């Protein structure tokens, strides 16, 4: 009986996890004054990482596989 209840709980949590939208696709709302960007891909300008025209890389060189901003 305990195994049946444990299986049910695992199935419910699995279903809830799979039914929720991925965090990367969820719209982020800022309530604490921090700026967040939903829908802005990570890009690079030269060797700098940018997201929505804001430098984000902390002065770390961007790898070549990050697409160049047009």
Coordinates of N, CA, C and O in Angstrom, one line a residue:
X1 N 0.8 -1.2 0.0 CA 0.0 0.0 0.0 C 0.9 1.3 0.0 O 0.6 2.2 -0.7
X2 N 1.9 1.2 0.8 CA 2.8 2.4 0.9 C 3.5 2.6 -0.5 O 3.7 3.7 -1.0
X3 N 3.9 1.5 -1.2 CA 4.5 1.6 -2.5 C 3.5 2.2 -3.5 O 3.9 3.0 -4.3
X4 N 2.3 1.9 -3.4 CA 1.3 2.5 -4.3 C 1.1 4.0 -4.1 O 1.1 4.7 -5.0
X5 N 1.1 4.4 -2.8 CA 1.0 5.8 -2.5 C 2.3 6.6 -3.0 O 2.2 7.6 -3.6
X6 N 3.4 6.0 -2.8 CA 4.7 6.6 -3.3 C 4.7 6.7 -4.8 O 5.1 7.7 -5.3
X7 N 4.3 5.7 -5.5 CA 4.2 5.7 -6.9 C 3.3 6.8 -7.4 O 3.5 7.5 -8.4
X8 N 2.1 7.0 -6.7 CA 1.2 8.0 -7.1 C 1.8 9.4 -6.9 O 1.6 10.3 -7.7
X9 N 2.4 9.6 -5.8 CA 3.1 10.9 -5.5 C 4.1 11.2 -6.5 O 4.2 12.4 -7.1
X10 N 4.9 10.3 -6.9 CA 6.0 10.5 -7.9 C 5.3 10.8 -9.3 O 5.8 11.7 -10.0
X11 N 4.2 10.1 -9.6 CA 3.5 10.4 -10.9 C 3.0 11.8 -10.9 O 3.0 12.5 -11.9
X12 N 2.4 12.2 -9.8 CA 1.8 13.6 -9.8 C 2.9 14.6 -9.9 O 2.7 15.6 -10.7
X13 N 4.0 14.5 -9.2 CA 5.0 15.5 -9.3 C 5.7 15.5 -10.7 O 6.0 16.5 -11.2
X14 N 5.8 14.3 -11.3 CA 6.3 14.2 -12.6 C 5.4 14.9 -13.6 O 5.8 15.7 -14.5
X15 N 4.1 14.7 -13.5 CA 3.1 15.3 -14.4 C 3.1 16.8 -14.2 O 3.1 17.6 -15.2
X16 N 3.2 17.3 -13.0 CA 3.3 18.7 -12.8 C 4.5 19.4 -13.3 O 4.5 20.5 -13.9
X17 N 5.6 18.7 -13.2 CA 6.9 19.2 -13.8 C 6.9 19.2 -15.3 O 7.3 20.2 -15.9
X18 N 6.3 18.2 -15.9 CA 6.3 18.2 -17.4 C 5.2 19.1 -17.9 O 5.4 19.6 -19.1
X19 N 4.2 19.4 -17.2 CA 3.1 20.3 -17.7 C 3.5 21.8 -17.5 O 2.9 22.6 -18.2
X20 N 4.4 22.1 -16.7 CA 4.8 23.5 -16.5 C 5.7 24.0 -17.6 O 6.5 23.2 -18.1
X21 N 5.6 25.3 -18.0 CA 6.4 25.8 -19.1 C 7.9 25.8 -18.6 O 8.2 26.1 -17.4
X22 N 8.8 25.6 -19.5 CA 10.2 25.8 -19.2 C 10.5 27.2 -18.7 O 9.9 28.2 -19.1
X23 N 11.5 27.3 -17.7 CA 11.8 28.6 -17.2 C 12.4 29.5 -18.3 O 12.2 30.7 -18.2
X24 N 13.0 29.0 -19.3 CA 13.6 29.8 -20.3 C 12.5 30.5 -21.1 O 12.8 31.5 -21.7
X25 N 11.4 29.9 -21.2 CA 10.3 30.5 -22.0 C 9.3 31.3 -21.2 O 8.5 32.0 -21.8
X26 N 9.4 31.2 -19.9 CA 8.5 32.0 -19.1 C 8.8 33.5 -19.1 O 10.0 33.8 -19.1
X27 N 7.8 34.3 -19.0 CA 8.1 35.7 -19.0 C 8.5 36.1 -17.5 O 7.8 35.7 -16.6
X28 N 9.6 36.8 -17.4 CA 10.1 37.2 -16.1 C 9.6 38.6 -15.8 O 9.8 39.5 -16.6
X29 N 9.1 38.8 -14.6 CA 8.6 40.1 -14.2 C 9.5 40.6 -13.1 O 9.8 39.8 -12.1
X30 N 9.9 41.8 -13.1 CA 10.8 42.3 -12.1 C 10.0 43.1 -11.1 O 9.3 44.1 -11.4
X31 N 10.1 42.7 -9.8 CA 9.4 43.4 -8.8 C 10.4 44.1 -7.8 O 10.0 44.8 -6.9
X32 N 11.7 43.7 -7.9 CA 12.6 44.2 -6.9 C 13.6 45.3 -7.5 O 14.6 45.6 -6.9
X33 N 13.3 45.8 -8.7 CA 14.1 46.9 -9.3 C 15.2 46.4 -10.2 O 15.8 47.2 -10.8
X34 N 15.4 45.1 -10.2 CA 16.4 44.5 -11.1 C 15.8 44.4 -12.5 O 14.7 44.1 -12.7
X35 N 16.7 44.6 -13.5 CA 16.2 44.6 -14.9 C 16.4 43.1 -15.4 O 17.5 42.6 -15.3
X36 N 15.3 42.6 -15.9 CA 15.4 41.2 -16.5 C 14.9 41.3 -17.9 O 14.1 42.2 -18.2
X37 N 15.4 40.5 -18.8 CA 15.1 40.5 -20.2 C 14.5 39.2 -20.6 O 15.2 38.2 -20.5
X38 N 13.3 39.2 -21.1 CA 12.7 38.0 -21.6 C 12.7 38.1 -23.1 O 12.2 39.2 -23.6
X39 N 13.1 37.1 -23.8 CA 13.1 37.2 -25.3 C 14.3 37.8 -25.9 O 14.3 38.1 -27.1
X40 N 15.4 38.1 -25.1 CA 16.6 38.7 -25.7 C 17.7 37.7 -25.6 O 18.1 37.2 -24.6
X41 N 18.1 37.2 -26.8 CA 19.1 36.2 -26.8 C 20.5 36.7 -26.4 O 20.8 37.9 -26.5
X42 N 21.3 35.9 -25.9 CA 22.7 36.2 -25.6 C 23.5 36.3 -26.9 O 23.5 35.4 -27.7
X43 N 24.1 37.5 -27.1 CA 24.9 37.7 -28.3 C 26.3 38.3 -27.9 O 26.5 38.5 -26.8
X44 N 27.1 38.5 -28.9 CA 28.4 39.2 -28.6 C 28.6 40.3 -29.6 O 28.1 40.3 -30.7
X45 N 29.3 41.3 -29.2 CA 29.8 42.4 -30.0 C 31.3 42.4 -29.9 O 31.9 42.7 -28.8
X46 N 32.0 41.9 -30.9 CA 33.5 41.7 -30.8 C 33.7 40.6 -29.8 O 33.4 39.5 -30.1
X47 N 34.3 40.9 -28.7 CA 34.6 39.9 -27.7 C 33.7 40.1 -26.4 O 33.9 39.4 -25.4
X48 N 32.8 41.0 -26.5 CA 31.9 41.3 -25.3 C 30.6 40.6 -25.4 O 29.9 40.6 -26.5
X49 N 30.1 40.0 -24.3 CA 28.8 39.5 -24.3 C 27.7 40.6 -24.0 O 27.9 41.4 -23.2
X50 N 26.6 40.5 -24.8 CA 25.6 41.5 -24.7 C 24.2 40.8 -24.7 O 24.1 39.7 -25.2
X51 N 23.3 41.4 -24.0 CA 21.9 40.9 -24.1 C 21.0 42.2 -24.1 O 21.1 43.0 -23.2
X52 N 20.3 42.4 -25.2 CA 19.4 43.6 -25.4 C 20.3 44.8 -25.3 O 19.9 45.8 -24.6
X53 N 21.4 44.8 -25.9 CA 22.3 46.0 -26.0 C 22.9 46.4 -24.7 O 23.5 47.4 -24.5
X54 N 22.9 45.5 -23.7 CA 23.5 45.7 -22.4 C 24.7 44.7 -22.2 O 24.5 43.5 -22.4
X55 N 25.9 45.2 -21.8 CA 27.0 44.3 -21.6 C 26.6 43.4 -20.4 O 26.1 43.9 -19.4
X56 N 26.9 42.1 -20.5 CA 26.5 41.2 -19.5 C 27.7 40.3 -19.1 O 27.5 39.5 -18.1
X57 N 28.8 40.3 -19.7 CA 29.8 39.3 -19.5 C 30.8 39.6 -18.4 O 31.7 38.8 -18.1
X58 N 30.7 40.7 -17.7 CA 31.6 41.0 -16.6 C 33.0 41.1 -17.1 O 34.0 40.7 -16.4
X59 N 33.2 41.7 -18.3 CA 34.5 41.9 -18.9 C 35.3 40.6 -19.2 O 36.5 40.5 -19.2
X60 N 34.5 39.5 -19.4 CA 35.1 38.2 -19.8 C 34.9 38.1 -21.3 O 33.8 38.4 -21.8
X61 N 35.9 37.6 -22.0 CA 35.8 37.5 -23.5 C 34.7 36.4 -23.8 O 34.7 35.4 -23.3
X62 N 33.9 36.8 -24.8 CA 32.9 35.9 -25.3 C 33.5 34.9 -26.2 O 34.3 35.1 -27.0
X63 N 33.0 33.6 -26.1 CA 33.5 32.6 -27.0 C 33.0 32.8 -28.4 O 32.0 33.4 -28.6
X64 N 33.7 32.2 -29.4 CA 33.3 32.4 -30.8 C 32.0 31.8 -31.2 O 31.4 32.2 -32.2
X65 N 31.6 30.8 -30.4 CA 30.3 30.1 -30.8 C 29.1 30.9 -30.4 O 28.0 30.6 -30.9
X66 N 29.2 32.0 -29.7 CA 28.1 32.9 -29.4 C 27.9 33.8 -30.6 O 28.8 34.3 -31.2
X67 N 26.6 33.8 -31.2 CA 26.4 34.6 -32.4 C 26.7 36.1 -32.2 O 26.4 36.7 -31.2
X68 N 27.2 36.7 -33.3 CA 27.5 38.1 -33.3 C 26.3 38.9 -33.5 O 25.4 38.5 -34.3
X69 N 26.1 40.0 -32.7 CA 24.9 40.8 -32.9 C 25.0 41.6 -34.2 O 26.1 42.1 -34.5
X70 N 23.9 41.7 -34.8 CA 23.9 42.4 -36.1 C 23.5 43.9 -35.9 O 22.8 44.3 -35.1

